[in-house]
PDB file of N, CA, C and O in Angstrom:
ATOM      1  N   MET A 258      54.435 117.763 -37.178  1.00  0.00           N
ATOM      2  CA  MET A 258      53.896 117.091 -36.034  1.00  0.00           C
ATOM      3  C   MET A 258      52.368 117.115 -36.075  1.00  0.00           C
ATOM      4  O   MET A 258      51.746 116.106 -35.787  1.00  0.00           O
ATOM      5  N   ILE A 259      51.783 118.249 -36.423  1.00  0.00           N
ATOM      6  CA  ILE A 259      50.320 118.342 -36.492  1.00  0.00           C
ATOM      7  C   ILE A 259      49.779 117.401 -37.568  1.00  0.00           C
ATOM      8  O   ILE A 259      48.746 116.759 -37.368  1.00  0.00           O
ATOM      9  N   ARG A 260      50.469 117.292 -38.689  1.00  0.00           N
ATOM     10  CA  ARG A 260      50.031 116.353 -39.738  1.00  0.00           C
ATOM     11  C   ARG A 260      50.003 114.927 -39.204  1.00  0.00           C
ATOM     12  O   ARG A 260      49.090 114.159 -39.504  1.00  0.00           O
ATOM     13  N   HIS A 261      51.014 114.570 -38.435  1.00  0.00           N
ATOM     14  CA  HIS A 261      51.090 113.232 -37.860  1.00  0.00           C
ATOM     15  C   HIS A 261      49.900 112.976 -36.932  1.00  0.00           C
ATOM     16  O   HIS A 261      49.264 111.933 -37.001  1.00  0.00           O
ATOM     17  N   ILE A 262      49.585 113.940 -36.088  1.00  0.00           N
ATOM     18  CA  ILE A 262      48.460 113.791 -35.163  1.00  0.00           C
ATOM     19  C   ILE A 262      47.148 113.700 -35.927  1.00  0.00           C
ATOM     20  O   ILE A 262      46.308 112.853 -35.645  1.00  0.00           O
ATOM     21  N   ARG A 263      46.979 114.554 -36.915  1.00  0.00           N
ATOM     22  CA  ARG A 263      45.730 114.503 -37.704  1.00  0.00           C
ATOM     23  C   ARG A 263      45.594 113.180 -38.438  1.00  0.00           C
ATOM     24  O   ARG A 263      44.507 112.620 -38.537  1.00  0.00           O
ATOM     25  N   PHE A 264      46.699 112.651 -38.957  1.00  0.00           N
ATOM     26  CA  PHE A 264      46.656 111.353 -39.632  1.00  0.00           C
ATOM     27  C   PHE A 264      46.154 110.292 -38.669  1.00  0.00           C
ATOM     28  O   PHE A 264      45.290 109.488 -39.011  1.00  0.00           O
ATOM     29  N   ASN A 265      46.685 110.284 -37.447  1.00  0.00           N
ATOM     30  CA  ASN A 265      46.267 109.285 -36.473  1.00  0.00           C
ATOM     31  C   ASN A 265      44.833 109.473 -36.024  1.00  0.00           C
ATOM     32  O   ASN A 265      44.144 108.496 -35.737  1.00  0.00           O
ATOM     33  N   LEU A 266      44.367 110.711 -35.955  1.00  0.00           N
ATOM     34  CA  LEU A 266      42.962 110.938 -35.615  1.00  0.00           C
ATOM     35  C   LEU A 266      42.049 110.392 -36.703  1.00  0.00           C
ATOM     36  O   LEU A 266      40.960 109.883 -36.425  1.00  0.00           O
ATOM     37  N   ASN A 267      42.500 110.479 -37.940  1.00  0.00           N
ATOM     38  CA  ASN A 267      41.702 110.002 -39.064  1.00  0.00           C
ATOM     39  C   ASN A 267      41.859 108.505 -39.314  1.00  0.00           C
ATOM     40  O   ASN A 267      41.119 107.929 -40.100  1.00  0.00           O
ATOM     41  N   ASN A 268      42.826 107.868 -38.667  1.00  0.00           N
ATOM     42  CA  ASN A 268      43.096 106.448 -38.857  1.00  0.00           C
ATOM     43  C   ASN A 268      43.231 105.741 -37.504  1.00  0.00           C
ATOM     44  O   ASN A 268      44.278 105.183 -37.189  1.00  0.00           O
ATOM     45  N   PRO A 269      42.172 105.730 -36.713  1.00  0.00           N
ATOM     46  CA  PRO A 269      42.269 105.211 -35.348  1.00  0.00           C
ATOM     47  C   PRO A 269      42.537 103.714 -35.261  1.00  0.00           C
ATOM     48  O   PRO A 269      43.009 103.237 -34.246  1.00  0.00           O
ATOM     49  N   LYS A 270      42.263 102.943 -36.300  1.00  0.00           N
ATOM     50  CA  LYS A 270      42.451 101.494 -36.240  1.00  0.00           C
ATOM     51  C   LYS A 270      43.858 101.075 -36.650  1.00  0.00           C
ATOM     52  O   LYS A 270      44.175  99.905 -36.647  1.00  0.00           O
ATOM     53  N   ARG A 271      44.667 102.033 -36.996  1.00  0.00           N
ATOM     54  CA  ARG A 271      46.048 101.751 -37.375  1.00  0.00           C
ATOM     55  C   ARG A 271      46.776 101.111 -36.191  1.00  0.00           C
ATOM     56  O   ARG A 271      46.620 101.517 -35.058  1.00  0.00           O
ATOM     57  N   GLU A 272      47.577 100.083 -36.457  1.00  0.00           N
ATOM     58  CA  GLU A 272      48.336  99.432 -35.387  1.00  0.00           C
ATOM     59  C   GLU A 272      49.367 100.409 -34.839  1.00  0.00           C
ATOM     60  O   GLU A 272      50.066 101.074 -35.587  1.00  0.00           O
ATOM     61  N   LEU A 273      49.446 100.485 -33.528  1.00  0.00           N
ATOM     62  CA  LEU A 273      50.313 101.457 -32.895  1.00  0.00           C
ATOM     63  C   LEU A 273      51.470 100.787 -32.188  1.00  0.00           C
ATOM     64  O   LEU A 273      51.341  99.716 -31.608  1.00  0.00           O
ATOM     65  N   LEU A 274      52.611 101.440 -32.215  1.00  0.00           N
ATOM     66  CA  LEU A 274      53.776 100.976 -31.492  1.00  0.00           C
ATOM     67  C   LEU A 274      53.870 101.800 -30.210  1.00  0.00           C
ATOM     68  O   LEU A 274      53.996 103.017 -30.261  1.00  0.00           O
ATOM     69  N   ASP A 275      53.779 101.139 -29.063  1.00  0.00           N
ATOM     70  CA  ASP A 275      53.821 101.862 -27.802  1.00  0.00           C
ATOM     71  C   ASP A 275      55.259 101.943 -27.300  1.00  0.00           C
ATOM     72  O   ASP A 275      55.806 100.986 -26.769  1.00  0.00           O
ATOM     73  N   ILE A 276      55.855 103.103 -27.481  1.00  0.00           N
ATOM     74  CA  ILE A 276      57.231 103.321 -27.052  1.00  0.00           C
ATOM     75  C   ILE A 276      57.290 104.322 -25.900  1.00  0.00           C
ATOM     76  O   ILE A 276      58.366 104.743 -25.496  1.00  0.00           O
ATOM     77  N   ASN A 277      56.143 104.656 -25.366  1.00  0.00           N
ATOM     78  CA  ASN A 277      56.068 105.691 -24.340  1.00  0.00           C
ATOM     79  C   ASN A 277      56.927 105.396 -23.114  1.00  0.00           C
ATOM     80  O   ASN A 277      57.567 106.305 -22.592  1.00  0.00           O
ATOM     81  N   GLN A 278      56.940 104.166 -22.642  1.00  0.00           N
ATOM     82  CA  GLN A 278      57.697 103.858 -21.426  1.00  0.00           C
ATOM     83  C   GLN A 278      59.186 104.137 -21.615  1.00  0.00           C
ATOM     84  O   GLN A 278      59.833 104.708 -20.738  1.00  0.00           O
ATOM     85  N   THR A 279      59.723 103.728 -22.729  1.00  0.00           N
ATOM     86  CA  THR A 279      61.141 103.954 -22.997  1.00  0.00           C
ATOM     87  C   THR A 279      61.442 105.441 -23.114  1.00  0.00           C
ATOM     88  O   THR A 279      62.407 105.934 -22.528  1.00  0.00           O
ATOM     89  N   ILE A 280      60.612 106.155 -23.847  1.00  0.00           N
ATOM     90  CA  ILE A 280      60.823 107.593 -24.020  1.00  0.00           C
ATOM     91  C   ILE A 280      60.683 108.314 -22.682  1.00  0.00           C
ATOM     92  O   ILE A 280      61.468 109.210 -22.367  1.00  0.00           O
ATOM     93  N   LYS A 281      59.726 107.900 -21.869  1.00  0.00           N
ATOM     94  CA  LYS A 281      59.527 108.511 -20.555  1.00  0.00           C
ATOM     95  C   LYS A 281      60.760 108.333 -19.672  1.00  0.00           C
ATOM     96  O   LYS A 281      61.146 109.244 -18.932  1.00  0.00           O
ATOM     97  N   GLN A 282      61.385 107.170 -19.748  1.00  0.00           N
ATOM     98  CA  GLN A 282      62.585 106.906 -18.950  1.00  0.00           C
ATOM     99  C   GLN A 282      63.787 107.703 -19.444  1.00  0.00           C
ATOM    100  O   GLN A 282      64.582 108.194 -18.645  1.00  0.00           O
ATOM    101  N   ILE A 283      63.920 107.850 -20.750  1.00  0.00           N
ATOM    102  CA  ILE A 283      65.089 108.522 -21.316  1.00  0.00           C
ATOM    103  C   ILE A 283      64.947 110.047 -21.265  1.00  0.00           C
ATOM    104  O   ILE A 283      65.916 110.752 -20.988  1.00  0.00           O
ATOM    105  N   TYR A 284      63.732 110.548 -21.522  1.00  0.00           N
ATOM    106  CA  TYR A 284      63.486 111.995 -21.596  1.00  0.00           C
ATOM    107  C   TYR A 284      62.325 112.393 -20.683  1.00  0.00           C
ATOM    108  O   TYR A 284      61.268 112.828 -21.165  1.00  0.00           O
ATOM    109  N   PRO A 285      62.476 112.291 -19.375  1.00  0.00           N
ATOM    110  CA  PRO A 285      61.338 112.560 -18.477  1.00  0.00           C
ATOM    111  C   PRO A 285      60.802 113.992 -18.557  1.00  0.00           C
ATOM    112  O   PRO A 285      59.588 114.198 -18.480  1.00  0.00           O
ATOM    113  N   TYR A 286      61.676 114.974 -18.717  1.00  0.00           N
ATOM    114  CA  TYR A 286      61.214 116.366 -18.793  1.00  0.00           C
ATOM    115  C   TYR A 286      60.382 116.576 -20.060  1.00  0.00           C
ATOM    116  O   TYR A 286      59.275 117.130 -19.998  1.00  0.00           O
ATOM    117  N   ALA A 287      60.895 116.134 -21.191  1.00  0.00           N
ATOM    118  CA  ALA A 287      60.181 116.291 -22.458  1.00  0.00           C
ATOM    119  C   ALA A 287      58.858 115.519 -22.433  1.00  0.00           C
ATOM    120  O   ALA A 287      57.844 115.988 -22.950  1.00  0.00           O
ATOM    121  N   TYR A 288      58.854 114.359 -21.799  1.00  0.00           N
ATOM    122  CA  TYR A 288      57.641 113.550 -21.704  1.00  0.00           C
ATOM    123  C   TYR A 288      56.574 114.276 -20.895  1.00  0.00           C
ATOM    124  O   TYR A 288      55.402 114.313 -21.284  1.00  0.00           O
ATOM    125  N   ASP A 289      56.978 114.872 -19.786  1.00  0.00           N
ATOM    126  CA  ASP A 289      56.038 115.624 -18.956  1.00  0.00           C
ATOM    127  C   ASP A 289      55.425 116.789 -19.735  1.00  0.00           C
ATOM    128  O   ASP A 289      54.212 117.020 -19.686  1.00  0.00           O
ATOM    129  N   LYS A 290      56.257 117.513 -20.467  1.00  0.00           N
ATOM    130  CA  LYS A 290      55.757 118.635 -21.265  1.00  0.00           C
ATOM    131  C   LYS A 290      54.830 118.134 -22.375  1.00  0.00           C
ATOM    132  O   LYS A 290      53.816 118.766 -22.686  1.00  0.00           O
ATOM    133  N   ALA A 291      55.164 117.005 -22.959  1.00  0.00           N
ATOM    134  CA  ALA A 291      54.330 116.437 -24.023  1.00  0.00           C
ATOM    135  C   ALA A 291      52.954 116.042 -23.489  1.00  0.00           C
ATOM    136  O   ALA A 291      51.946 116.215 -24.178  1.00  0.00           O
ATOM    137  N   MET A 292      52.903 115.529 -22.263  1.00  0.00           N
ATOM    138  CA  MET A 292      51.610 115.181 -21.668  1.00  0.00           C
ATOM    139  C   MET A 292      50.733 116.419 -21.538  1.00  0.00           C
ATOM    140  O   MET A 292      49.532 116.371 -21.828  1.00  0.00           O
ATOM    141  N   ASN A 293      51.335 117.536 -21.142  1.00  0.00           N
ATOM    142  CA  ASN A 293      50.581 118.790 -21.044  1.00  0.00           C
ATOM    143  C   ASN A 293      50.073 119.234 -22.414  1.00  0.00           C
ATOM    144  O   ASN A 293      48.932 119.687 -22.550  1.00  0.00           O
ATOM    145  N   ILE A 294      50.915 119.115 -23.427  1.00  0.00           N
ATOM    146  CA  ILE A 294      50.530 119.506 -24.783  1.00  0.00           C
ATOM    147  C   ILE A 294      49.386 118.636 -25.289  1.00  0.00           C
ATOM    148  O   ILE A 294      48.418 119.140 -25.866  1.00  0.00           O
ATOM    149  N   VAL A 295      49.478 117.337 -25.075  1.00  0.00           N
ATOM    150  CA  VAL A 295      48.428 116.418 -25.535  1.00  0.00           C
ATOM    151  C   VAL A 295      47.102 116.732 -24.848  1.00  0.00           C
ATOM    152  O   VAL A 295      46.049 116.727 -25.491  1.00  0.00           O
ATOM    153  N   ASP A 296      47.141 117.029 -23.567  1.00  0.00           N
ATOM    154  CA  ASP A 296      45.908 117.408 -22.865  1.00  0.00           C
ATOM    155  C   ASP A 296      45.270 118.645 -23.492  1.00  0.00           C
ATOM    156  O   ASP A 296      44.067 118.686 -23.748  1.00  0.00           O
ATOM    157  N   LYS A 297      46.092 119.647 -23.751  1.00  0.00           N
ATOM    158  CA  LYS A 297      45.571 120.889 -24.340  1.00  0.00           C
ATOM    159  C   LYS A 297      45.105 120.686 -25.780  1.00  0.00           C
ATOM    160  O   LYS A 297      44.091 121.258 -26.196  1.00  0.00           O
ATOM    161  N   LEU A 298      45.834 119.880 -26.556  1.00  0.00           N
ATOM    162  CA  LEU A 298      45.419 119.603 -27.934  1.00  0.00           C
ATOM    163  C   LEU A 298      44.092 118.846 -27.957  1.00  0.00           C
ATOM    164  O   LEU A 298      43.239 119.108 -28.815  1.00  0.00           O
ATOM    165  N   SER A 299      43.930 117.908 -27.049  1.00  0.00           N
ATOM    166  CA  SER A 299      42.674 117.150 -26.981  1.00  0.00           C
ATOM    167  C   SER A 299      41.491 118.071 -26.755  1.00  0.00           C
ATOM    168  O   SER A 299      40.445 117.928 -27.392  1.00  0.00           O
ATOM    169  N   ILE A 300      41.674 119.022 -25.864  1.00  0.00           N
ATOM    170  CA  ILE A 300      40.608 119.985 -25.592  1.00  0.00           C
ATOM    171  C   ILE A 300      40.368 120.872 -26.810  1.00  0.00           C
ATOM    172  O   ILE A 300      39.232 121.074 -27.228  1.00  0.00           O
ATOM    173  N   ALA A 301      41.453 121.385 -27.399  1.00  0.00           N
ATOM    174  CA  ALA A 301      41.323 122.293 -28.543  1.00  0.00           C
ATOM    175  C   ALA A 301      40.700 121.610 -29.751  1.00  0.00           C
ATOM    176  O   ALA A 301      39.893 122.216 -30.467  1.00  0.00           O
ATOM    177  N   LEU A 302      41.065 120.339 -29.983  1.00  0.00           N
ATOM    178  CA  LEU A 302      40.543 119.618 -31.150  1.00  0.00           C
ATOM    179  C   LEU A 302      39.206 118.946 -30.868  1.00  0.00           C
ATOM    180  O   LEU A 302      38.525 118.508 -31.792  1.00  0.00           O
ATOM    181  N   GLY A 303      38.873 118.828 -29.595  1.00  0.00           N
ATOM    182  CA  GLY A 303      37.624 118.163 -29.237  1.00  0.00           C
ATOM    183  C   GLY A 303      37.651 116.673 -29.478  1.00  0.00           C
ATOM    184  O   GLY A 303      36.612 116.051 -29.653  1.00  0.00           O
ATOM    185  N   GLU A 304      38.849 116.091 -29.474  1.00  0.00           N
ATOM    186  CA  GLU A 304      38.999 114.653 -29.699  1.00  0.00           C
ATOM    187  C   GLU A 304      40.099 114.121 -28.793  1.00  0.00           C
ATOM    188  O   GLU A 304      41.058 114.826 -28.490  1.00  0.00           O
ATOM    189  N   LYS A 305      39.941 112.866 -28.384  1.00  0.00           N
ATOM    190  CA  LYS A 305      40.978 112.229 -27.584  1.00  0.00           C
ATOM    191  C   LYS A 305      42.152 111.884 -28.500  1.00  0.00           C
ATOM    192  O   LYS A 305      41.972 111.311 -29.569  1.00  0.00           O
ATOM    193  N   ILE A 306      43.323 112.249 -28.079  1.00  0.00           N
ATOM    194  CA  ILE A 306      44.528 111.949 -28.845  1.00  0.00           C
ATOM    195  C   ILE A 306      45.120 110.659 -28.292  1.00  0.00           C
ATOM    196  O   ILE A 306      45.196 110.468 -27.076  1.00  0.00           O
ATOM    197  N   GLN A 307      45.525 109.780 -29.179  1.00  0.00           N
ATOM    198  CA  GLN A 307      46.056 108.479 -28.778  1.00  0.00           C
ATOM    199  C   GLN A 307      47.283 108.653 -27.893  1.00  0.00           C
ATOM    200  O   GLN A 307      48.110 109.529 -28.103  1.00  0.00           O
ATOM    201  N   SER A 308      47.399 107.795 -26.910  1.00  0.00           N
ATOM    202  CA  SER A 308      48.471 107.920 -25.920  1.00  0.00           C
ATOM    203  C   SER A 308      49.867 107.807 -26.514  1.00  0.00           C
ATOM    204  O   SER A 308      50.815 108.389 -25.988  1.00  0.00           O
ATOM    205  N   ASN A 309      50.016 107.084 -27.615  1.00  0.00           N
ATOM    206  CA  ASN A 309      51.359 106.962 -28.197  1.00  0.00           C
ATOM    207  C   ASN A 309      51.863 108.286 -28.753  1.00  0.00           C
ATOM    208  O   ASN A 309      53.064 108.463 -28.940  1.00  0.00           O
ATOM    209  N   GLU A 310      50.974 109.234 -28.965  1.00  0.00           N
ATOM    210  CA  GLU A 310      51.396 110.548 -29.457  1.00  0.00           C
ATOM    211  C   GLU A 310      52.263 111.283 -28.436  1.00  0.00           C
ATOM    212  O   GLU A 310      53.095 112.100 -28.805  1.00  0.00           O
ATOM    213  N   ILE A 311      52.076 110.960 -27.158  1.00  0.00           N
ATOM    214  CA  ILE A 311      52.897 111.592 -26.124  1.00  0.00           C
ATOM    215  C   ILE A 311      54.368 111.306 -26.394  1.00  0.00           C
ATOM    216  O   ILE A 311      55.213 112.196 -26.306  1.00  0.00           O
ATOM    217  N   GLY A 312      54.674 110.081 -26.740  1.00  0.00           N
ATOM    218  CA  GLY A 312      56.055 109.710 -27.037  1.00  0.00           C
ATOM    219  C   GLY A 312      56.619 110.458 -28.226  1.00  0.00           C
ATOM    220  O   GLY A 312      57.747 110.976 -28.172  1.00  0.00           O
ATOM    221  N   TYR A 313      55.851 110.543 -29.286  1.00  0.00           N
ATOM    222  CA  TYR A 313      56.321 111.237 -30.485  1.00  0.00           C
ATOM    223  C   TYR A 313      56.526 112.730 -30.223  1.00  0.00           C
ATOM    224  O   TYR A 313      57.510 113.313 -30.650  1.00  0.00           O
ATOM    225  N   ILE A 314      55.598 113.333 -29.510  1.00  0.00           N
ATOM    226  CA  ILE A 314      55.733 114.749 -29.182  1.00  0.00           C
ATOM    227  C   ILE A 314      56.934 114.960 -28.261  1.00  0.00           C
ATOM    228  O   ILE A 314      57.664 115.940 -28.398  1.00  0.00           O
ATOM    229  N   SER A 315      57.159 114.031 -27.338  1.00  0.00           N
ATOM    230  CA  SER A 315      58.326 114.106 -26.458  1.00  0.00           C
ATOM    231  C   SER A 315      59.617 114.169 -27.254  1.00  0.00           C
ATOM    232  O   SER A 315      60.529 114.941 -26.927  1.00  0.00           O
ATOM    233  N   LEU A 316      59.703 113.359 -28.276  1.00  0.00           N
ATOM    234  CA  LEU A 316      60.914 113.347 -29.115  1.00  0.00           C
ATOM    235  C   LEU A 316      61.110 114.690 -29.808  1.00  0.00           C
ATOM    236  O   LEU A 316      62.238 115.183 -29.903  1.00  0.00           O
ATOM    237  N   HIS A 317      60.037 115.288 -30.276  1.00  0.00           N
ATOM    238  CA  HIS A 317      60.134 116.611 -30.912  1.00  0.00           C
ATOM    239  C   HIS A 317      60.586 117.663 -29.894  1.00  0.00           C
ATOM    240  O   HIS A 317      61.416 118.518 -30.207  1.00  0.00           O
ATOM    241  N   ILE A 318      60.048 117.600 -28.691  1.00  0.00           N
ATOM    242  CA  ILE A 318      60.433 118.546 -27.647  1.00  0.00           C
ATOM    243  C   ILE A 318      61.907 118.368 -27.299  1.00  0.00           C
ATOM    244  O   ILE A 318      62.655 119.344 -27.195  1.00  0.00           O
ATOM    245  N   GLU A 319      62.334 117.136 -27.126  1.00  0.00           N
ATOM    246  CA  GLU A 319      63.736 116.872 -26.798  1.00  0.00           C
ATOM    247  C   GLU A 319      64.663 117.365 -27.907  1.00  0.00           C
ATOM    248  O   GLU A 319      65.729 117.922 -27.635  1.00  0.00           O
ATOM    249  N   GLU A 320      64.232 117.200 -29.139  1.00  0.00           N
ATOM    250  CA  GLU A 320      65.018 117.699 -30.266  1.00  0.00           C
ATOM    251  C   GLU A 320      65.182 119.227 -30.187  1.00  0.00           C
ATOM    252  O   GLU A 320      66.265 119.764 -30.422  1.00  0.00           O
ATOM    253  N   LEU A 321      64.117 119.926 -29.820  1.00  0.00           N
ATOM    254  CA  LEU A 321      64.181 121.381 -29.666  1.00  0.00           C
ATOM    255  C   LEU A 321      65.099 121.774 -28.500  1.00  0.00           C
ATOM    256  O   LEU A 321      65.848 122.747 -28.598  1.00  0.00           O
ATOM    257  N   ILE A 322      65.029 121.032 -27.425  1.00  0.00           N
ATOM    258  CA  ILE A 322      65.891 121.323 -26.268  1.00  0.00           C
ATOM    259  C   ILE A 322      67.352 121.183 -26.655  1.00  0.00           C
ATOM    260  O   ILE A 322      68.171 122.051 -26.353  1.00  0.00           O
ATOM    261  N   ILE A 323      67.676 120.102 -27.344  1.00  0.00           N
ATOM    262  CA  ILE A 323      69.066 119.868 -27.767  1.00  0.00           C
ATOM    263  C   ILE A 323      69.511 120.931 -28.751  1.00  0.00           C
ATOM    264  O   ILE A 323      70.637 121.456 -28.657  1.00  0.00           O
ATOM    265  N   ALA A 324      68.647 121.303 -29.669  1.00  0.00           N
ATOM    266  CA  ALA A 324      69.013 122.306 -30.692  1.00  0.00           C
ATOM    267  C   ALA A 324      69.259 123.689 -30.086  1.00  0.00           C
ATOM    268  O   ALA A 324      70.002 124.485 -30.650  1.00  0.00           O
ATOM    269  N   ASN A 325      68.634 123.967 -28.948  1.00  0.00           N
ATOM    270  CA  ASN A 325      68.770 125.288 -28.323  1.00  0.00           C
ATOM    271  C   ASN A 325      69.800 125.349 -27.198  1.00  0.00           C
ATOM    272  O   ASN A 325      69.845 126.321 -26.462  1.00  0.00           O
ATOM    273  N   LYS A 326      70.600 124.306 -27.056  1.00  0.00           N
ATOM    274  CA  LYS A 326      71.647 124.321 -26.026  1.00  0.00           C
ATOM    275  C   LYS A 326      72.855 125.086 -26.515  1.00  0.00           C
ATOM    276  O   LYS A 326      73.186 125.164 -27.619  1.00  0.00           O
TER     277      LYS A 326
END
């Protein structure tokens, strides 16, 4: 996941697919947690993280939730 974020930070002009709305509707809890993570990562890295990363991080969080049930 960190590699993915770093790639996007280094390639800001890359065309992005905005899937956040769909992910937010399907996984609202994971999406909320991902927003918190993105805020903290932005501060820690000193760079704004692209909004589409919230969706990708949400999917990783949801995967962890399902795996730990």
